[in-house]
């Protein structure tokens, strides 16, 4: 952990498990002056979702009757709950929230604060020069300092990073941390940060020219007359066309992850200001003790900030490209790590402890995510297999109704992003049909399997790894 600079009040916080009533210096906040718009949006979205769920329960009564006749009354309810009703609840809440939320871009004029871009790196000689080059090409109008948070790299990462920074005349320095762990590298870098805003960036993440402006602009916004303490940027897959696995991941970043984060941010409660690309007020990070010793250090930090009445936002136009795993074992390891990070966030900062009501609900949705994975792997996949062998009990025409609904939702998400993100940035992305249908029909099998492995690793205390 890092300490606040001498003379700065750290809010009396000595660790990530503490919950200060007020965060540090630049973003001190109290209760909202008003909260009608997010509260009204939430009330309408929940009401519509409940109506949709009641309709689903009513219309699926024949399916439950068939299940009860074959496998008994308990499973006749358990299977629809896992396969239909929980997905209806989550998908309905997402859809109605997004339909009720209008995007307003952050202001891109006025004075810009000095920022420090901390690039977390471990043996990144293959890509560090491109990362530094993209930072140098940023249109951000305020002062930028770049810090390479070197976590004991044994290759030429430090040498190539410094050479690139010199070539592009950046204000640059290297922070070295010999102890393994991304949180250690970030906290060591944090001790030397003197700017009011710190931006974290993974060494394999490439910024769009306007990304920093949109990200910091959203961080400086004041929803409900309150400061935002952290803001997550938007990520897309840089290597999406490499193979079938990366093609599916490309669509996941564009549709799934983007849609979920936009939903959460509608209630000022984006649950992950991811370390790959996010902005924070420096004093706020110091006030809660820095990045925690956790495999999902960015998740736990975000939930800790929210637990201190902090608002966390997401800016979909603050776009950066990230290298996604190209091999299945690397992908499985990444998604297992994400699942473990979610469990760590729930364990250290339970949703019911969140001081804001909307944050309680948004964070509480994560309790349902493992049930989705269990239902998909243990009921949906066997049901599809049985269907092709002439036994349509689990996967029937009721289940097939999900397909046109999903296509419609993804179509709306894609159209919104094309218009509001790629159109605004004058970008054209290839619309890969093969990857899309793989994402629609096969991708969830892999991600749910990885998540279940991550849950088991957390429960049984398996060793943690950064990469």
Short mmCIF file of C-alpha atoms in Angstrom, two decimals:
data_model
loop_
_atom_site.label_atom_id
_atom_site.label_comp_id
_atom_site.label_asym_id
_atom_site.label_seq_id
_atom_site.Cartn_x
_atom_site.Cartn_y
_atom_site.Cartn_z
CA UNK A 1 0.00 0.00 0.00
CA UNK A 2 1.02 3.61 -0.43
CA UNK A 3 0.70 6.50 1.96
CA UNK A 4 -0.65 9.94 1.21
CA UNK A 5 1.99 12.61 0.64
CA UNK A 6 3.15 14.52 3.72
CA UNK A 7 0.67 17.16 4.83
CA UNK A 8 -2.26 15.59 2.98
CA UNK A 9 -5.22 14.27 4.93
CA UNK A 10 -5.86 10.68 3.91
CA UNK A 11 -9.31 10.58 5.49
CA UNK A 12 -8.17 8.28 8.28
CA UNK A 13 -8.10 5.26 5.99
CA UNK A 14 -5.50 2.57 6.58
CA UNK A 15 -6.57 -0.18 4.17
CA UNK A 16 -8.91 -1.19 1.39
CA UNK A 17 -11.42 -2.75 3.77
CA UNK A 18 -12.13 0.61 5.41
CA UNK A 19 -15.06 2.72 4.27
CA UNK A 20 -14.36 6.44 4.72
CA UNK A 21 -17.39 8.67 4.65
CA UNK A 22 -15.55 11.09 2.42
CA UNK A 23 -12.82 10.62 -0.14
CA UNK A 24 -9.72 12.74 -0.57
CA UNK A 25 -9.00 16.30 -1.68
CA UNK A 26 -10.21 16.87 -5.21
CA UNK A 27 -13.40 14.81 -5.01
CA UNK A 28 -14.82 15.27 -1.52
CA UNK A 29 -18.51 14.56 -1.73
CA UNK A 30 -21.63 14.42 0.42
CA UNK A 31 -25.08 13.06 -0.22
CA UNK A 32 -26.56 13.92 -3.65
CA UNK A 33 -28.30 17.28 -3.90
CA UNK A 34 -30.93 15.52 -5.99
CA UNK A 35 -31.29 12.07 -7.48
CA UNK A 36 -34.55 12.08 -9.39
CA UNK A 37 -33.30 11.21 -12.85
CA UNK A 38 -31.28 8.05 -12.05
CA UNK A 39 -33.89 7.02 -9.48
CA UNK A 40 -36.75 7.55 -11.91
CA UNK A 41 -34.88 5.69 -14.65
CA UNK A 42 -34.25 2.84 -12.22
CA UNK A 43 -37.89 2.72 -11.11
CA UNK A 44 -39.14 2.59 -14.69
CA UNK A 45 -36.55 0.00 -15.76
CA UNK A 46 -37.31 -2.26 -12.79
CA UNK A 47 -41.08 -1.93 -13.29
CA UNK A 48 -40.82 -2.88 -16.96
CA UNK A 49 -38.44 -5.72 -16.14
CA UNK A 50 -40.79 -7.17 -13.54
CA UNK A 51 -43.69 -6.96 -16.00
CA UNK A 52 -41.56 -8.75 -18.60
CA UNK A 53 -40.60 -11.43 -16.06
CA UNK A 54 -44.22 -11.98 -14.99
CA UNK A 55 -45.17 -12.40 -18.64
CA UNK A 56 -42.34 -14.94 -19.14
CA UNK A 57 -43.46 -16.95 -16.11
CA UNK A 58 -47.07 -16.93 -17.34
CA UNK A 59 -46.34 -17.85 -20.94
CA UNK A 60 -43.94 -20.66 -19.99
CA UNK A 61 -46.48 -22.51 -17.84
CA UNK A 62 -46.88 -25.35 -20.42
CA UNK A 63 -43.09 -25.87 -20.33
CA UNK A 64 -43.16 -26.17 -16.54
CA UNK A 65 -46.04 -28.65 -16.81
CA UNK A 66 -44.02 -30.84 -19.18
CA UNK A 67 -41.01 -30.67 -16.88
CA UNK A 68 -43.08 -31.53 -13.81
CA UNK A 69 -44.54 -34.58 -15.52
CA UNK A 70 -41.07 -35.84 -16.44
CA UNK A 71 -38.76 -34.86 -13.55
CA UNK A 72 -40.91 -33.56 -10.68
CA UNK A 73 -42.10 -30.21 -9.30
CA UNK A 74 -38.77 -29.01 -7.85
CA UNK A 75 -36.81 -29.24 -11.11
CA UNK A 76 -39.86 -27.98 -13.02
CA UNK A 77 -39.19 -24.63 -11.37
CA UNK A 78 -35.41 -24.84 -10.90
CA UNK A 79 -34.66 -25.34 -14.60
CA UNK A 80 -36.84 -22.45 -15.88
CA UNK A 81 -35.40 -20.19 -13.16
CA UNK A 82 -31.83 -20.92 -14.28
CA UNK A 83 -32.47 -21.07 -18.04
CA UNK A 84 -35.19 -18.47 -18.51
CA UNK A 85 -36.27 -16.33 -15.57
CA UNK A 86 -32.86 -15.11 -14.34
CA UNK A 87 -31.77 -14.33 -17.95
CA UNK A 88 -35.10 -12.53 -18.47
CA UNK A 89 -34.47 -10.48 -15.35
CA UNK A 90 -30.94 -9.45 -16.31
CA UNK A 91 -31.51 -8.95 -20.02
CA UNK A 92 -34.72 -7.05 -19.39
CA UNK A 93 -33.05 -4.72 -16.91
CA UNK A 94 -30.21 -4.06 -19.36
CA UNK A 95 -32.50 -3.40 -22.30
CA UNK A 96 -34.97 -1.15 -20.51
CA UNK A 97 -32.16 0.81 -18.85
CA UNK A 98 -30.41 1.47 -22.16
CA UNK A 99 -33.68 2.41 -23.86
CA UNK A 100 -34.35 4.96 -21.09
CA UNK A 101 -30.80 6.39 -21.10
CA UNK A 102 -29.67 9.04 -23.54
CA UNK A 103 -25.96 9.50 -24.14
CA UNK A 104 -24.58 12.99 -23.55
CA UNK A 105 -20.90 13.43 -24.51
CA UNK A 106 -18.70 15.11 -21.91
CA UNK A 107 -17.64 18.73 -22.53
CA UNK A 108 -14.33 18.89 -24.37
CA UNK A 109 -13.45 22.52 -23.71
CA UNK A 110 -12.20 24.53 -20.75
CA UNK A 111 -9.12 23.93 -18.61
CA UNK A 112 -7.66 20.44 -18.49
CA UNK A 113 -5.91 19.07 -15.38
CA UNK A 114 -2.41 17.62 -15.53
CA UNK A 115 -2.54 13.82 -15.70
CA UNK A 116 -0.14 10.95 -15.12
CA UNK A 117 -0.50 7.92 -17.37
CA UNK A 118 0.78 4.87 -15.49
CA UNK A 119 1.65 2.03 -17.89
CA UNK A 120 1.72 -1.29 -16.05
CA UNK A 121 4.28 -3.58 -17.67
CA UNK A 122 5.90 -6.96 -17.21
CA UNK A 123 8.08 -8.17 -20.11
CA UNK A 124 6.30 -6.09 -22.76
CA UNK A 125 9.16 -5.41 -25.18
CA UNK A 126 7.05 -6.49 -28.16
CA UNK A 127 4.45 -3.75 -27.74
CA UNK A 128 5.70 -1.02 -25.40
CA UNK A 129 6.91 1.26 -28.21
CA UNK A 130 3.49 1.29 -29.90
CA UNK A 131 1.83 2.02 -26.56
CA UNK A 132 4.12 5.00 -25.92
CA UNK A 133 3.62 6.21 -29.49
CA UNK A 134 -0.16 6.23 -29.10
CA UNK A 135 0.07 8.21 -25.85
CA UNK A 136 2.26 10.77 -27.61
CA UNK A 137 -0.30 11.11 -30.42
CA UNK A 138 -3.10 11.99 -27.98
CA UNK A 139 -5.07 15.19 -28.57
CA UNK A 140 -5.39 15.78 -24.81
CA UNK A 141 -4.62 19.46 -24.20
CA UNK A 142 -3.40 19.27 -20.60
CA UNK A 143 0.07 18.28 -19.38
CA UNK A 144 0.80 14.54 -19.57
CA UNK A 145 3.43 12.64 -17.62
CA UNK A 146 4.06 8.99 -18.49
CA UNK A 147 5.26 6.53 -15.85
CA UNK A 148 6.35 3.02 -16.78
CA UNK A 149 5.32 0.84 -13.81
CA UNK A 150 7.90 -1.89 -14.42
CA UNK A 151 7.15 -5.02 -12.40
CA UNK A 152 10.65 -6.53 -12.60
CA UNK A 153 10.73 -7.06 -16.37
CA UNK A 154 13.63 -9.20 -17.54
CA UNK A 155 13.52 -8.24 -21.21
CA UNK A 156 14.10 -4.88 -22.98
CA UNK A 157 10.81 -3.28 -21.85
CA UNK A 158 12.53 -0.49 -19.86
CA UNK A 159 15.10 0.26 -22.57
CA UNK A 160 12.59 0.40 -25.44
CA UNK A 161 10.06 2.37 -23.40
CA UNK A 162 12.60 5.05 -22.51
CA UNK A 163 13.85 5.26 -26.11
CA UNK A 164 10.31 5.69 -27.42
CA UNK A 165 9.49 8.38 -24.85
CA UNK A 166 12.68 10.26 -25.78
CA UNK A 167 11.85 9.97 -29.47
CA UNK A 168 8.39 11.50 -28.93
CA UNK A 169 9.63 14.05 -26.36
CA UNK A 170 7.35 12.88 -23.58
CA UNK A 171 7.63 13.78 -19.91
CA UNK A 172 8.61 10.26 -18.87
CA UNK A 173 10.06 8.28 -16.01
CA UNK A 174 10.33 4.66 -14.94
CA UNK A 175 9.06 3.26 -11.64
CA UNK A 176 10.60 -0.11 -10.74
CA UNK A 177 8.96 -2.65 -8.43
CA UNK A 178 10.83 -5.96 -7.90
CA UNK A 179 8.04 -7.73 -5.97
CA UNK A 180 5.69 -9.59 -8.31
CA UNK A 181 2.07 -8.42 -8.47
CA UNK A 182 0.36 -5.76 -10.54
CA UNK A 183 -0.95 -4.01 -7.44
CA UNK A 184 2.63 -3.66 -6.16
CA UNK A 185 3.77 -2.07 -9.42
CA UNK A 186 0.84 0.36 -9.48
CA UNK A 187 1.21 1.38 -5.83
CA UNK A 188 4.94 2.00 -6.23
CA UNK A 189 4.22 4.23 -9.22
CA UNK A 190 1.48 6.01 -7.26
CA UNK A 191 3.94 7.21 -4.60
CA UNK A 192 5.56 9.56 -7.13
CA UNK A 193 2.39 10.88 -8.80
CA UNK A 194 1.99 14.64 -8.33
CA UNK A 195 -0.87 15.32 -10.75
CA UNK A 196 -4.54 15.48 -9.66
CA UNK A 197 -5.56 12.74 -12.13
CA UNK A 198 -3.96 9.35 -12.74
CA UNK A 199 -4.79 7.16 -15.74
CA UNK A 200 -3.89 3.48 -15.70
CA UNK A 201 -3.00 1.76 -18.96
CA UNK A 202 -1.87 -1.77 -19.69
CA UNK A 203 1.24 -2.04 -21.83
CA UNK A 204 -0.71 -3.87 -24.54
CA UNK A 205 -3.44 -1.22 -24.78
CA UNK A 206 -3.37 1.34 -27.61
CA UNK A 207 -5.17 4.66 -27.19
CA UNK A 208 -7.35 6.36 -29.75
CA UNK A 209 -6.21 9.95 -30.31
CA UNK A 210 -9.22 11.42 -28.49
CA UNK A 211 -9.50 8.76 -25.78
CA UNK A 212 -7.83 10.71 -22.96
CA UNK A 213 -9.93 13.81 -23.65
CA UNK A 214 -13.22 11.90 -23.46
CA UNK A 215 -12.10 9.88 -20.43
CA UNK A 216 -10.91 12.83 -18.35
CA UNK A 217 -13.87 14.90 -19.55
CA UNK A 218 -16.25 12.31 -18.13
CA UNK A 219 -14.21 12.10 -14.92
CA UNK A 220 -14.67 15.86 -14.46
CA UNK A 221 -18.44 15.71 -14.99
CA UNK A 222 -20.85 16.17 -12.09
CA UNK A 223 -23.89 13.84 -12.26
CA UNK A 224 -26.37 14.62 -9.48
CA UNK A 225 -24.13 17.59 -8.62
CA UNK A 226 -21.43 15.18 -7.42
CA UNK A 227 -17.92 14.45 -8.60
CA UNK A 228 -17.06 11.23 -10.37
CA UNK A 229 -14.17 9.55 -8.56
CA UNK A 230 -13.28 7.05 -11.31
CA UNK A 231 -14.15 6.50 -14.95
CA UNK A 232 -13.60 3.39 -17.07
CA UNK A 233 -12.64 3.71 -20.70
CA UNK A 234 -14.02 1.58 -23.54
CA UNK A 235 -12.01 -1.28 -24.99
CA UNK A 236 -12.17 -3.07 -28.32
CA UNK A 237 -10.04 -5.96 -29.55
CA UNK A 238 -6.98 -4.83 -31.52
CA UNK A 239 -6.29 -8.33 -32.87
CA UNK A 240 -9.90 -9.31 -33.49
CA UNK A 241 -9.18 -10.80 -36.93
CA UNK A 242 -6.39 -13.13 -35.79
CA UNK A 243 -8.46 -16.31 -35.36
CA UNK A 244 -11.94 -17.53 -34.50
CA UNK A 245 -11.44 -17.07 -30.75
CA UNK A 246 -10.34 -13.44 -31.11
CA UNK A 247 -13.20 -12.77 -33.54
CA UNK A 248 -15.71 -13.85 -30.88
CA UNK A 249 -13.93 -11.75 -28.26
CA UNK A 250 -14.11 -8.77 -30.58
CA UNK A 251 -17.89 -8.95 -30.55
CA UNK A 252 -17.94 -9.51 -26.79
CA UNK A 253 -16.06 -6.25 -26.18
CA UNK A 254 -18.21 -4.35 -28.66
CA UNK A 255 -21.61 -5.65 -27.56
CA UNK A 256 -21.61 -7.57 -24.29
CA UNK A 257 -19.09 -5.72 -22.17
CA UNK A 258 -20.03 -2.33 -23.62
CA UNK A 259 -23.75 -2.90 -22.99
CA UNK A 260 -23.23 -4.04 -19.39
CA UNK A 261 -20.95 -1.11 -18.54
CA UNK A 262 -23.34 1.41 -20.08
CA UNK A 263 -26.16 -0.06 -17.99
CA UNK A 264 -24.16 0.15 -14.76
CA UNK A 265 -22.97 3.69 -15.52
CA UNK A 266 -26.57 4.80 -15.98
CA UNK A 267 -26.77 4.53 -12.19
CA UNK A 268 -23.25 5.96 -11.57
CA UNK A 269 -22.10 2.48 -10.55
CA UNK A 270 -19.82 1.01 -13.21
CA UNK A 271 -18.57 -2.01 -11.29
CA UNK A 272 -15.09 -2.19 -12.83
CA UNK A 273 -12.84 0.76 -13.61
CA UNK A 274 -10.49 -1.69 -15.30
CA UNK A 275 -6.76 -1.29 -14.94
CA UNK A 276 -6.32 -1.67 -18.69
CA UNK A 277 -7.67 1.86 -19.24
CA UNK A 278 -9.33 4.00 -16.56
CA UNK A 279 -8.96 7.40 -14.91
CA UNK A 280 -9.08 8.26 -11.21
CA UNK A 281 -8.63 11.29 -8.98
CA UNK A 282 -5.26 10.63 -7.36
CA UNK A 283 -6.38 11.70 -3.90
CA UNK A 284 -9.28 9.25 -4.00
CA UNK A 285 -7.00 6.28 -4.67
CA UNK A 286 -4.71 7.37 -1.85
CA UNK A 287 -7.67 7.89 0.46
CA UNK A 288 -8.68 4.23 0.19
CA UNK A 289 -5.13 2.88 0.48
CA UNK A 290 -4.22 2.33 -3.16
CA UNK A 291 -4.65 -0.85 -5.16
CA UNK A 292 -5.34 -3.90 -2.95
CA UNK A 293 -3.52 -7.22 -2.91
CA UNK A 294 -6.10 -9.08 -4.99
CA UNK A 295 -6.19 -10.93 -8.28
CA UNK A 296 -8.92 -8.49 -9.33
CA UNK A 297 -7.23 -5.41 -7.88
CA UNK A 298 -9.16 -3.08 -10.19
CA UNK A 299 -12.50 -4.65 -9.22
CA UNK A 300 -11.83 -4.44 -5.49
CA UNK A 301 -10.56 -0.86 -5.81
CA UNK A 302 -13.69 0.17 -7.73
CA UNK A 303 -16.01 -1.38 -5.16
CA UNK A 304 -14.03 0.26 -2.34
CA UNK A 305 -14.42 3.67 -3.99
CA UNK A 306 -18.16 3.04 -4.37
CA UNK A 307 -18.28 1.97 -0.73
CA UNK A 308 -16.97 5.44 0.14
CA UNK A 309 -19.95 7.05 -1.65
CA UNK A 310 -17.88 7.43 -4.80
CA UNK A 311 -19.54 7.60 -8.22
CA UNK A 312 -17.94 5.46 -10.94
CA UNK A 313 -18.68 6.21 -14.57
CA UNK A 314 -17.98 4.70 -18.00
CA UNK A 315 -17.21 6.64 -21.16
CA UNK A 316 -17.95 4.62 -24.33
CA UNK A 317 -16.22 7.10 -26.67
CA UNK A 318 -12.94 6.98 -24.69
CA UNK A 319 -11.81 4.17 -26.95
CA UNK A 320 -8.68 2.05 -26.72
CA UNK A 321 -7.61 -1.17 -28.41
CA UNK A 322 -6.40 -4.08 -26.31
CA UNK A 323 -4.69 -7.31 -27.26
CA UNK A 324 -7.07 -10.17 -26.45
CA UNK A 325 -5.87 -13.74 -25.82
CA UNK A 326 -5.23 -15.69 -29.02
CA UNK A 327 -4.92 -19.12 -27.43
CA UNK A 328 -7.71 -20.90 -25.61
CA UNK A 329 -5.67 -21.63 -22.48
CA UNK A 330 -4.71 -17.96 -22.15
CA UNK A 331 -8.33 -16.93 -22.62
CA UNK A 332 -9.53 -19.43 -20.02
CA UNK A 333 -6.93 -18.15 -17.57
CA UNK A 334 -7.98 -14.52 -18.14
CA UNK A 335 -11.70 -15.16 -17.69
CA UNK A 336 -11.09 -17.36 -14.64
CA UNK A 337 -9.12 -14.44 -13.17
CA UNK A 338 -12.01 -12.07 -13.88
CA UNK A 339 -14.46 -14.45 -12.17
CA UNK A 340 -12.19 -14.68 -9.13
CA UNK A 341 -11.92 -10.92 -9.06
CA UNK A 342 -15.71 -10.61 -8.94
CA UNK A 343 -15.84 -12.98 -5.97
CA UNK A 344 -13.09 -10.98 -4.23
CA UNK A 345 -15.05 -7.78 -4.77
CA UNK A 346 -18.19 -9.34 -3.27
CA UNK A 347 -16.25 -10.75 -0.33
CA UNK A 348 -14.32 -7.58 0.58
CA UNK A 349 -17.09 -5.09 -0.23
CA UNK A 350 -20.47 -6.90 -0.13
CA UNK A 351 -23.20 -5.16 -2.15
CA UNK A 352 -25.42 -4.72 0.90
CA UNK A 353 -22.74 -2.50 2.47
CA UNK A 354 -22.80 -0.01 -0.39
CA UNK A 355 -24.07 3.33 0.99
CA UNK A 356 -26.01 4.28 -2.15
CA UNK A 357 -29.22 2.33 -2.84
CA UNK A 358 -28.69 2.16 -6.59
CA UNK A 359 -25.13 0.91 -6.05
CA UNK A 360 -26.48 -1.83 -3.76
CA UNK A 361 -28.78 -3.08 -6.52
CA UNK A 362 -26.30 -2.81 -9.38
CA UNK A 363 -23.57 -4.55 -7.38
CA UNK A 364 -26.07 -7.11 -6.09
CA UNK A 365 -26.74 -8.29 -9.65
CA UNK A 366 -23.35 -9.99 -9.49
CA UNK A 367 -24.88 -12.53 -7.08
CA UNK A 368 -26.92 -13.81 -10.03
CA UNK A 369 -24.02 -14.15 -12.49
CA UNK A 370 -22.73 -17.51 -11.14
CA UNK A 371 -26.26 -18.89 -11.46
CA UNK A 372 -26.22 -17.98 -15.15
CA UNK A 373 -22.98 -19.91 -15.61
CA UNK A 374 -24.30 -22.92 -13.70
CA UNK A 375 -27.53 -22.93 -15.69
CA UNK A 376 -25.75 -22.63 -19.01
CA UNK A 377 -23.18 -25.38 -18.47
CA UNK A 378 -25.27 -27.90 -16.53
CA UNK A 379 -28.68 -27.43 -18.17
CA UNK A 380 -28.53 -25.44 -21.42
CA UNK A 381 -25.64 -27.36 -23.03
CA UNK A 382 -27.00 -30.82 -22.06
CA UNK A 383 -30.45 -29.66 -23.21
CA UNK A 384 -29.11 -28.79 -26.68
CA UNK A 385 -27.38 -32.18 -26.93
CA UNK A 386 -30.56 -34.01 -25.88
CA UNK A 387 -32.56 -31.95 -28.39
CA UNK A 388 -30.48 -33.26 -31.29
CA UNK A 389 -31.08 -36.79 -30.05
CA UNK A 390 -34.84 -36.28 -30.08
CA UNK A 391 -35.46 -35.26 -26.46
CA UNK A 392 -36.57 -31.58 -26.47
CA UNK A 393 -37.44 -31.35 -22.81
CA UNK A 394 -34.85 -28.77 -21.69
CA UNK A 395 -34.14 -27.10 -25.03
CA UNK A 396 -37.55 -26.71 -26.67
CA UNK A 397 -39.29 -24.08 -28.74
CA UNK A 398 -39.51 -22.03 -25.54
CA UNK A 399 -35.75 -21.86 -25.48
CA UNK A 400 -35.59 -20.98 -29.17
CA UNK A 401 -37.53 -17.79 -28.48
CA UNK A 402 -34.32 -16.44 -26.90
CA UNK A 403 -32.55 -16.39 -30.29
CA UNK A 404 -34.61 -13.69 -32.09
CA UNK A 405 -34.72 -11.66 -28.87
CA UNK A 406 -30.92 -11.83 -28.57
CA UNK A 407 -30.46 -10.89 -32.23
CA UNK A 408 -32.68 -7.86 -31.73
CA UNK A 409 -30.79 -6.72 -28.62
CA UNK A 410 -27.39 -7.15 -30.25
CA UNK A 411 -28.65 -5.31 -33.33
CA UNK A 412 -29.65 -2.32 -31.22
CA UNK A 413 -26.35 -2.35 -29.32
CA UNK A 414 -24.36 -2.51 -32.55
CA UNK A 415 -26.37 0.29 -34.17
CA UNK A 416 -25.92 2.51 -31.11
CA UNK A 417 -22.17 1.96 -31.04
CA UNK A 418 -21.76 2.50 -34.77
CA UNK A 419 -23.58 5.82 -34.52
CA UNK A 420 -22.38 7.20 -31.19
CA UNK A 421 -18.85 5.81 -30.95
CA UNK A 422 -17.33 4.76 -34.26
CA UNK A 423 -19.23 7.41 -36.22
CA UNK A 424 -18.15 10.13 -33.78
CA UNK A 425 -14.52 9.02 -34.09
CA UNK A 426 -14.69 8.49 -37.88
CA UNK A 427 -13.86 4.79 -37.52
CA UNK A 428 -15.09 1.89 -39.61
CA UNK A 429 -14.83 -1.60 -38.12
CA UNK A 430 -15.24 -4.78 -40.07
CA UNK A 431 -18.57 -6.49 -39.36
CA UNK A 432 -17.46 -10.10 -39.08
CA UNK A 433 -20.46 -12.41 -39.49
CA UNK A 434 -18.56 -15.60 -38.73
CA UNK A 435 -17.26 -14.20 -35.45
CA UNK A 436 -20.70 -12.82 -34.59
CA UNK A 437 -22.50 -16.15 -34.97
CA UNK A 438 -19.71 -17.85 -33.05
CA UNK A 439 -20.21 -15.27 -30.31
CA UNK A 440 -23.95 -15.89 -30.39
CA UNK A 441 -23.93 -19.70 -30.30
CA UNK A 442 -20.58 -20.94 -28.95
CA UNK A 443 -18.82 -18.23 -26.98
CA UNK A 444 -20.84 -18.56 -23.78
CA UNK A 445 -19.83 -22.22 -23.43
CA UNK A 446 -16.18 -21.21 -23.15
CA UNK A 447 -16.69 -18.16 -20.92
CA UNK A 448 -19.04 -19.94 -18.50
CA UNK A 449 -16.61 -22.86 -18.24
CA UNK A 450 -13.77 -20.46 -17.47
CA UNK A 451 -15.89 -18.62 -14.91
CA UNK A 452 -16.84 -21.83 -13.12
CA UNK A 453 -13.15 -22.70 -12.93
CA UNK A 454 -12.44 -19.25 -11.49
CA UNK A 455 -15.14 -19.64 -8.85
CA UNK A 456 -13.65 -23.00 -7.83
CA UNK A 457 -10.15 -21.51 -7.69
CA UNK A 458 -11.38 -18.77 -5.39
CA UNK A 459 -13.27 -21.16 -3.12
CA UNK A 460 -10.31 -23.55 -2.81
CA UNK A 461 -7.65 -20.81 -2.57
CA UNK A 462 -5.63 -21.65 -5.69
CA UNK A 463 -2.43 -19.69 -6.35
CA UNK A 464 -2.91 -16.33 -8.08
CA UNK A 465 -1.12 -15.10 -11.20
CA UNK A 466 -0.99 -11.67 -12.92
CA UNK A 467 -0.73 -13.27 -16.38
#
